[in-house]
PDB file of C-alpha atoms in Angstrom:
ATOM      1  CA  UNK A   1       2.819 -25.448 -50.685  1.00  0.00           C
ATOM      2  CA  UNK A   2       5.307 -22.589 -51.149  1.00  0.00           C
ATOM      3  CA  UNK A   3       2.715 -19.974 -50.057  1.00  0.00           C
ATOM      4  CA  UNK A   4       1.201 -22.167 -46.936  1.00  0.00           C
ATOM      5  CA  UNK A   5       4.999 -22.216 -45.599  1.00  0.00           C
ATOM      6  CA  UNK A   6       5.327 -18.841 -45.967  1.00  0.00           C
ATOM      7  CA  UNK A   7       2.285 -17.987 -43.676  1.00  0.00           C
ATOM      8  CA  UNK A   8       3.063 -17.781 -40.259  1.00  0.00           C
ATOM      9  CA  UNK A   9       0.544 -19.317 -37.516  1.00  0.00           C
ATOM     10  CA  UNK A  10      -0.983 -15.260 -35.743  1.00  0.00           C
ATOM     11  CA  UNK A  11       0.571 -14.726 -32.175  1.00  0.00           C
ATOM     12  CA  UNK A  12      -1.820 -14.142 -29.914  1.00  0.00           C
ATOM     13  CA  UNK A  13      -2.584 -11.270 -28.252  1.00  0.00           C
ATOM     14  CA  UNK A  14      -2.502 -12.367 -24.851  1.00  0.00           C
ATOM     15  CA  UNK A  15      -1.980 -15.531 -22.852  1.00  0.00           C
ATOM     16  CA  UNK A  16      -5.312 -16.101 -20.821  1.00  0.00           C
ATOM     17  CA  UNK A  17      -5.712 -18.091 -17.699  1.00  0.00           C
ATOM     18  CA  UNK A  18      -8.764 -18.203 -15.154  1.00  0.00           C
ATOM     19  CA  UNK A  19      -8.663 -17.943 -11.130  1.00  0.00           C
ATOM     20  CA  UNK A  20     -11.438 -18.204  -8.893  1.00  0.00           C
ATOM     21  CA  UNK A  21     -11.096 -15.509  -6.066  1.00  0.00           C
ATOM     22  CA  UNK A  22     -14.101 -15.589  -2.810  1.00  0.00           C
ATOM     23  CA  UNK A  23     -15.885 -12.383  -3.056  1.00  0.00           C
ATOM     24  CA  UNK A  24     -15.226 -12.286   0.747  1.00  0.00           C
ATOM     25  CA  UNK A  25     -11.574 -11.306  -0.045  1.00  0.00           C
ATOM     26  CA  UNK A  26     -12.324  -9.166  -2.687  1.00  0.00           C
ATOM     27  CA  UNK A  27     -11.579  -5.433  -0.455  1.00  0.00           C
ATOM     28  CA  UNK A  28      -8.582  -6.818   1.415  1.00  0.00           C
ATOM     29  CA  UNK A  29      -6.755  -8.318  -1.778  1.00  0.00           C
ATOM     30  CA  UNK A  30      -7.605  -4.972  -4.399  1.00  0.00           C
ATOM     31  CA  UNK A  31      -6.446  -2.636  -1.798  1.00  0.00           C
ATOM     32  CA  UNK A  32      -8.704   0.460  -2.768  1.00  0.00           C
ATOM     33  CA  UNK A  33      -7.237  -0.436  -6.334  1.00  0.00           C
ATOM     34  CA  UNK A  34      -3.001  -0.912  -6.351  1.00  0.00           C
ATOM     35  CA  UNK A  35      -3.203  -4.035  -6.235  1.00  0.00           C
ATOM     36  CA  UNK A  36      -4.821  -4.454  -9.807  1.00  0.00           C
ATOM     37  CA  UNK A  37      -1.808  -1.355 -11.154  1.00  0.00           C
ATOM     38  CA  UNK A  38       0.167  -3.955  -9.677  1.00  0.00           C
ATOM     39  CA  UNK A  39      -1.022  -6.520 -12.575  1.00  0.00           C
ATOM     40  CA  UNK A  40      -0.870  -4.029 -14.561  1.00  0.00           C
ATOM     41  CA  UNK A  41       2.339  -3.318 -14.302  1.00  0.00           C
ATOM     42  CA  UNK A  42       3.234  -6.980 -14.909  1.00  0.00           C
ATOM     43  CA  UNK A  43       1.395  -6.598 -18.167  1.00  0.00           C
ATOM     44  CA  UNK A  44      -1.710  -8.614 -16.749  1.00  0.00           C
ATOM     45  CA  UNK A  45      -5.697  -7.098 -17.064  1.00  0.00           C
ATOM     46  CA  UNK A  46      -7.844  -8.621 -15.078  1.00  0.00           C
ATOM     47  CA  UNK A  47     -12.017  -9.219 -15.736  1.00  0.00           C
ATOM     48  CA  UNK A  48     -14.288  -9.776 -12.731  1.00  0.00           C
ATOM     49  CA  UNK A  49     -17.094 -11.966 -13.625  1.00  0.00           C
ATOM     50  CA  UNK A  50     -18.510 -10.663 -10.400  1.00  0.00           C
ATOM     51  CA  UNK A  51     -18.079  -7.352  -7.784  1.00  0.00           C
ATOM     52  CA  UNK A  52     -19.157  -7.701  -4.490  1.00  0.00           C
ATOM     53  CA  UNK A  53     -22.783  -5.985  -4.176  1.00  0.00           C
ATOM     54  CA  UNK A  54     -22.019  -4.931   0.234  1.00  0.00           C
ATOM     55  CA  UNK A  55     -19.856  -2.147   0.999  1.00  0.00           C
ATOM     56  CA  UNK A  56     -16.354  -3.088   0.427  1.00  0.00           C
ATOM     57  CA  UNK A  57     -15.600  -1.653   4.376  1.00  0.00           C
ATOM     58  CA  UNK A  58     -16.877  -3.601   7.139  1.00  0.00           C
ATOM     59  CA  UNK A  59     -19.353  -1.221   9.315  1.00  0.00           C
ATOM     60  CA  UNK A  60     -19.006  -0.553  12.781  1.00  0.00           C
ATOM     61  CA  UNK A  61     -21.771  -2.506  14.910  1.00  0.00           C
ATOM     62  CA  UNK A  62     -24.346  -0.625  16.717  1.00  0.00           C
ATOM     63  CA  UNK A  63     -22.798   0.283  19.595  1.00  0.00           C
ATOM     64  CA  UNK A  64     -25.571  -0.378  21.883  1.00  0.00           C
ATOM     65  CA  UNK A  65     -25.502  -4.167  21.239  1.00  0.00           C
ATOM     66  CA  UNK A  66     -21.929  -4.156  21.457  1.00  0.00           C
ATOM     67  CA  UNK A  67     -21.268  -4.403  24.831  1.00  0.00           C
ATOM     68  CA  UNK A  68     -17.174  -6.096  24.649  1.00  0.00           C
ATOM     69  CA  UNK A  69     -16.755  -2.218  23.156  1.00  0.00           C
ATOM     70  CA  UNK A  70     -13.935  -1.250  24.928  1.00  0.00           C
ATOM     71  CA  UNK A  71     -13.285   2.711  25.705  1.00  0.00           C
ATOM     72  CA  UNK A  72      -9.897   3.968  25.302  1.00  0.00           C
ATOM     73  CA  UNK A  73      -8.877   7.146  26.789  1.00  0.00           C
ATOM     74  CA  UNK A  74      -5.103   8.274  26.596  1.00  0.00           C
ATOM     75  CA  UNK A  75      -3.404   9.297  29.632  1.00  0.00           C
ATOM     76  CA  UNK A  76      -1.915  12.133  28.359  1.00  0.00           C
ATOM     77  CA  UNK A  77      -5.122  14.512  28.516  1.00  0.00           C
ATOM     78  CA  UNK A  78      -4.133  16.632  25.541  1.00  0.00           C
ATOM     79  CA  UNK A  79      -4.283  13.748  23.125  1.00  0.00           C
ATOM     80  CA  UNK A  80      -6.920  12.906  21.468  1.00  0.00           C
ATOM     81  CA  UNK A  81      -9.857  10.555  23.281  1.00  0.00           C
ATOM     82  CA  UNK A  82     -10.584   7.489  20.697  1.00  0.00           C
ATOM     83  CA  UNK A  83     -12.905   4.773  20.979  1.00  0.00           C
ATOM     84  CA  UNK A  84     -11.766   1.350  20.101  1.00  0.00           C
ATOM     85  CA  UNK A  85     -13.903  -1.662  19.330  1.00  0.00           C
ATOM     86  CA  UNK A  86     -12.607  -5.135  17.646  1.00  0.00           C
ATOM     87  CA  UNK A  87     -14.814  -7.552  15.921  1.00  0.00           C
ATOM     88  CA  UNK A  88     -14.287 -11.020  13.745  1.00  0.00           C
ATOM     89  CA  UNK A  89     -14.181 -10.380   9.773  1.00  0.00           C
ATOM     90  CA  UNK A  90     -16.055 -12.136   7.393  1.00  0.00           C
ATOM     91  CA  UNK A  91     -18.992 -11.820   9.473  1.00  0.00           C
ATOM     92  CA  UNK A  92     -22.065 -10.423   7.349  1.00  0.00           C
ATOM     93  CA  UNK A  93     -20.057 -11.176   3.810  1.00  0.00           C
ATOM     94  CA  UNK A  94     -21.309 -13.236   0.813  1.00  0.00           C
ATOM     95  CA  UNK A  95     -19.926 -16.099   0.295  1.00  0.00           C
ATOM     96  CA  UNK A  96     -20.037 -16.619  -3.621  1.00  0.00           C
ATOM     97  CA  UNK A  97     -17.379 -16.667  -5.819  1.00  0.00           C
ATOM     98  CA  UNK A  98     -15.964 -14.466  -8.753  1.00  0.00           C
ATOM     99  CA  UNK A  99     -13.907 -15.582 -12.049  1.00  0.00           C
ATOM    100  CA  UNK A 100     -11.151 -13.109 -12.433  1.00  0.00           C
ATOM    101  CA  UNK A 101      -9.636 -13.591 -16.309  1.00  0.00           C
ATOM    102  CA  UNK A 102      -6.175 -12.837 -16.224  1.00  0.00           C
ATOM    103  CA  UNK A 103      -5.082 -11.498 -20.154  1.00  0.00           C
ATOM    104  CA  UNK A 104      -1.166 -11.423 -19.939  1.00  0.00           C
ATOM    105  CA  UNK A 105       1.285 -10.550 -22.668  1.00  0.00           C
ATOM    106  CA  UNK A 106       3.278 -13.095 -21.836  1.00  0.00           C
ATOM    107  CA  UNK A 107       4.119 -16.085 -19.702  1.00  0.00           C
ATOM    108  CA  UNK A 108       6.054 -14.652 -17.039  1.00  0.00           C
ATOM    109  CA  UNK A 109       3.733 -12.006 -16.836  1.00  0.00           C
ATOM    110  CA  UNK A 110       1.035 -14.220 -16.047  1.00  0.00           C
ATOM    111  CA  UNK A 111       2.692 -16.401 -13.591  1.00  0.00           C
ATOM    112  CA  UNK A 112       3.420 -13.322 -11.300  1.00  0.00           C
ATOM    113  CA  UNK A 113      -0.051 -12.479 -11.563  1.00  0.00           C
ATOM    114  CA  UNK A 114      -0.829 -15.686 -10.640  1.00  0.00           C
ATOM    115  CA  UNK A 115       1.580 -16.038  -7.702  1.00  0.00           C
ATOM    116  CA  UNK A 116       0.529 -12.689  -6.477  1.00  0.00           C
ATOM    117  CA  UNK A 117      -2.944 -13.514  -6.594  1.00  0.00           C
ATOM    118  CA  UNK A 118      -2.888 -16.700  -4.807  1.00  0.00           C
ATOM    119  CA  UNK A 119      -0.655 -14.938  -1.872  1.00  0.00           C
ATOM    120  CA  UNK A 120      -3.123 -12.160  -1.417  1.00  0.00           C
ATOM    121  CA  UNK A 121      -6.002 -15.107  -1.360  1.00  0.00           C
ATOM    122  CA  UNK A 122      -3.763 -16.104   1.834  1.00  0.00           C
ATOM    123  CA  UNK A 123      -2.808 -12.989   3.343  1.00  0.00           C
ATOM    124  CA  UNK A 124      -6.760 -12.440   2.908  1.00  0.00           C
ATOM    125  CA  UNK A 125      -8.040 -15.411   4.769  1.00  0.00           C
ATOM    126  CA  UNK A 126      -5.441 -14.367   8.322  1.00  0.00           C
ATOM    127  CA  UNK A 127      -7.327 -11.243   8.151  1.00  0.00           C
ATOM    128  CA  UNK A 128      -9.547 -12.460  10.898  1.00  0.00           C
ATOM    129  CA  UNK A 129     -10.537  -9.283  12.737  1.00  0.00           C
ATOM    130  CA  UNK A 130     -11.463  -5.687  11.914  1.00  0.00           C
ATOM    131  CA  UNK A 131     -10.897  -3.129  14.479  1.00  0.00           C
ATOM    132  CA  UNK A 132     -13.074   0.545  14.466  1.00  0.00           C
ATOM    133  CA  UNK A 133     -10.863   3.461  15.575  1.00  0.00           C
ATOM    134  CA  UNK A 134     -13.073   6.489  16.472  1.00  0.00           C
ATOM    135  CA  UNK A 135     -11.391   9.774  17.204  1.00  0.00           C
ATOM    136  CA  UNK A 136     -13.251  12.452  18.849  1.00  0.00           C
ATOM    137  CA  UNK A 137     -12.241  14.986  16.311  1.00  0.00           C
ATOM    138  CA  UNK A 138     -11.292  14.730  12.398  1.00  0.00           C
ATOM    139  CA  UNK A 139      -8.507  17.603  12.905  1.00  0.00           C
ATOM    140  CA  UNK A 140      -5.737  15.063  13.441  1.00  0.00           C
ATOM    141  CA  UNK A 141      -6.753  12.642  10.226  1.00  0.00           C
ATOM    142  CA  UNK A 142      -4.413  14.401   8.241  1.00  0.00           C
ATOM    143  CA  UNK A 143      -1.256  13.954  10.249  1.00  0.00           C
ATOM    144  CA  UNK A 144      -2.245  10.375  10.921  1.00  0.00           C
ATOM    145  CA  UNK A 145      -2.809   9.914   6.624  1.00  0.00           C
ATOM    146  CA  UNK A 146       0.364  11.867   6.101  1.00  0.00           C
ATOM    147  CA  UNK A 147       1.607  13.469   2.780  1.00  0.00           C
ATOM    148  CA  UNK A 148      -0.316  11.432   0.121  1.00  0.00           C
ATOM    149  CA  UNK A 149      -0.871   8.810   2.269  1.00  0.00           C
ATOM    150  CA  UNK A 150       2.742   8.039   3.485  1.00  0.00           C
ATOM    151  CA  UNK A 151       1.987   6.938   6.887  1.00  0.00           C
ATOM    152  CA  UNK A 152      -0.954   5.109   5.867  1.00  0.00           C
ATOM    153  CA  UNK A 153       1.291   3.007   3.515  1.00  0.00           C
ATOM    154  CA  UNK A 154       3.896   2.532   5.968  1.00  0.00           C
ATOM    155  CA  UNK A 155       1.635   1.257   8.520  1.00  0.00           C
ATOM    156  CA  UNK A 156       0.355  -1.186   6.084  1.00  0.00           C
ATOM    157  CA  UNK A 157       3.556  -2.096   5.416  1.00  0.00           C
ATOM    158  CA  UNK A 158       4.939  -2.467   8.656  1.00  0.00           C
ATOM    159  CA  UNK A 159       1.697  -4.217  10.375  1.00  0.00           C
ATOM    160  CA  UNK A 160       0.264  -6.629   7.528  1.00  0.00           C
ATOM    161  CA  UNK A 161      -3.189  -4.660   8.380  1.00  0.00           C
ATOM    162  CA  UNK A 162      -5.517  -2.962   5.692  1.00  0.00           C
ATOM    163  CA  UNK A 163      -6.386   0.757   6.931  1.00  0.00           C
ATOM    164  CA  UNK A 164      -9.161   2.825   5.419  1.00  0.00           C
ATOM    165  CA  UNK A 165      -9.137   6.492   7.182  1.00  0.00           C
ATOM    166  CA  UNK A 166     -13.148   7.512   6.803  1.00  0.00           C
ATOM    167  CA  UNK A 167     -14.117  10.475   4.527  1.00  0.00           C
ATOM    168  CA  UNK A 168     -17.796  10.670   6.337  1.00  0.00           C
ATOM    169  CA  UNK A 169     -17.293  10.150   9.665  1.00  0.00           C
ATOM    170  CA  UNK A 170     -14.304   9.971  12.774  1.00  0.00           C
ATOM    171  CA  UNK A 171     -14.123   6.194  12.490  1.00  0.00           C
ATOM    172  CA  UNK A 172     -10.694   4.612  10.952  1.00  0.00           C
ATOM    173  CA  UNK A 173     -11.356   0.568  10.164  1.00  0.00           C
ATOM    174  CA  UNK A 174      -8.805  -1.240  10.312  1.00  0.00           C
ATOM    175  CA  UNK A 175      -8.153  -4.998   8.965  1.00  0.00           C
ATOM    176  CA  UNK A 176      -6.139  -7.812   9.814  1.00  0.00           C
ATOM    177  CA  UNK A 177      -5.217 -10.568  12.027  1.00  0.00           C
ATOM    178  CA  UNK A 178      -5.705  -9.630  15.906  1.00  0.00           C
ATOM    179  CA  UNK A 179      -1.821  -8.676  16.697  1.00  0.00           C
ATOM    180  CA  UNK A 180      -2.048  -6.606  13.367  1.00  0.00           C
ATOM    181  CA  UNK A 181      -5.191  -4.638  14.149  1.00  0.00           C
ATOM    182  CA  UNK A 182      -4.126  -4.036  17.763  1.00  0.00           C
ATOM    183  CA  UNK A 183      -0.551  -2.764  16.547  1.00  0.00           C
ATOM    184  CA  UNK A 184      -1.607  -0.505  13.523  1.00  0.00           C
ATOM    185  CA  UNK A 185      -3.969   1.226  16.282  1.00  0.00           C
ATOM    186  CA  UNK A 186      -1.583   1.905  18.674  1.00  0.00           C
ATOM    187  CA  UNK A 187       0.509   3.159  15.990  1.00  0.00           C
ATOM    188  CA  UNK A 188      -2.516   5.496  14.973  1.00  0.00           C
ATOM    189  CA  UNK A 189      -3.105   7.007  18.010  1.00  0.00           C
ATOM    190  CA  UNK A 190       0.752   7.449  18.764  1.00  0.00           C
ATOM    191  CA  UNK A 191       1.087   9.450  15.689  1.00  0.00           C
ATOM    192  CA  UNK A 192      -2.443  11.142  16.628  1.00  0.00           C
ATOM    193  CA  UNK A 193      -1.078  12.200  19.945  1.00  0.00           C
ATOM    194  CA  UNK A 194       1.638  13.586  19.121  1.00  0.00           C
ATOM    195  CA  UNK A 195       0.974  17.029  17.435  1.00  0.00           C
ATOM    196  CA  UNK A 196       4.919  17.341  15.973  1.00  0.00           C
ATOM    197  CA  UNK A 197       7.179  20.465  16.709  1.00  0.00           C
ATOM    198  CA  UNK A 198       8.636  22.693  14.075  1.00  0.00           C
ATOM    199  CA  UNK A 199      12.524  21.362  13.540  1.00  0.00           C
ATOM    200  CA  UNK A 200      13.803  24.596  14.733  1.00  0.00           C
ATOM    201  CA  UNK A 201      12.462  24.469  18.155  1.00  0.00           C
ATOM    202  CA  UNK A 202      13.880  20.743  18.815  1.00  0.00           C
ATOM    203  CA  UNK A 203      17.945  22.229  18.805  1.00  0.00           C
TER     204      UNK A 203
END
């Protein structure tokens, strides 16, 4: 009896819990990844029982059956021309679930996760358009990115929309609901047409 006393019940390792997340959602809520070192960083890993097998960016429609396209050309004539076209999301998407496995190392951990999780699910389903943002020339992607991505994150921040700058072609996509897509663009081609000035000649 003495020596079954003494032996105390193993912790576990982890805390596990299970929540189902649409495949649909799956590229707005892991946000090319920091959303997951998000978890992470509340001590959470996370196994997919399923990826999604499409492209995790919506494509552009063929333009020639696209005929709501609307062409936007700034006034100011040494700005860069852009093309502009909105469509609905969740279009051409499956619509099968995956299992994500939360493994926490502790409680609290896990109900963050969880809480974070199910507001992303949310934020995910009012992301009801996707706008296509083509500028004529790839020169000004890095001022609209900014340093590491800066501006990028800031206008995610301040819009609510998803923005994925493209590394094959002119085209930015941007995601979100319809007064979020329409403001992160205008902020894109604000910061697009304007080239900035060297500090010293602004005295």
């Amino acid at each position: 009896e003495e020596l079954k006393g003494s032996i105390k019940p193993a912790t576990p390792a982890s805390i596990i819990d299970t929540i189902v997340v649409p495949l649909k959602y799956h590229h707005v809520i892991s946000q090319q990844g920091n959303f997951f070192r998000t978890l992470r960083s509340f001590g959470v890993q996370v196994d997919q029982s399923r990826q999604p097998s499409k492209s995790a960016v919506p494509t552009r429609p063929p333009t020639s059956s696209a005929p709501t396209a609307r062409i936007d050309e700034a006034e100011d004539e040494s700005a860069p021309k852009t093309q502009w076209e909105v469509v609905l999301n969740y279009q051409d998407v499956e619509e099968d679930d995956s299992t994500w496995t939360l493994k926490a190392r502790d409680q609290a951990g896990l109900e963050r996760a969880q809480n974070l999780i199910k507001e992303a699910i949310e934020h995910a389903q009012g992301m009801s358009h996707v706008g296509f943002l083509t500028m004529s020339e790839r020169s000004v992607f890095p001022r609209i990115v900014g340093t590491k991505g800066a501006n990028v994150a800031r206008l995610r921040a301040e819009t609510g929309a998803d923005i994925t700058v493209g590394r094959e072609d002119n085209t930015i996509v941007i995601i979100g609901s319809e007064s979020a897509v329409e403001a992160a663009k205008n902020a894109i081609v604000k910061i697009a047409a304007n080239p900035g000035r060297p500090r010293r000649n602004q005295d």
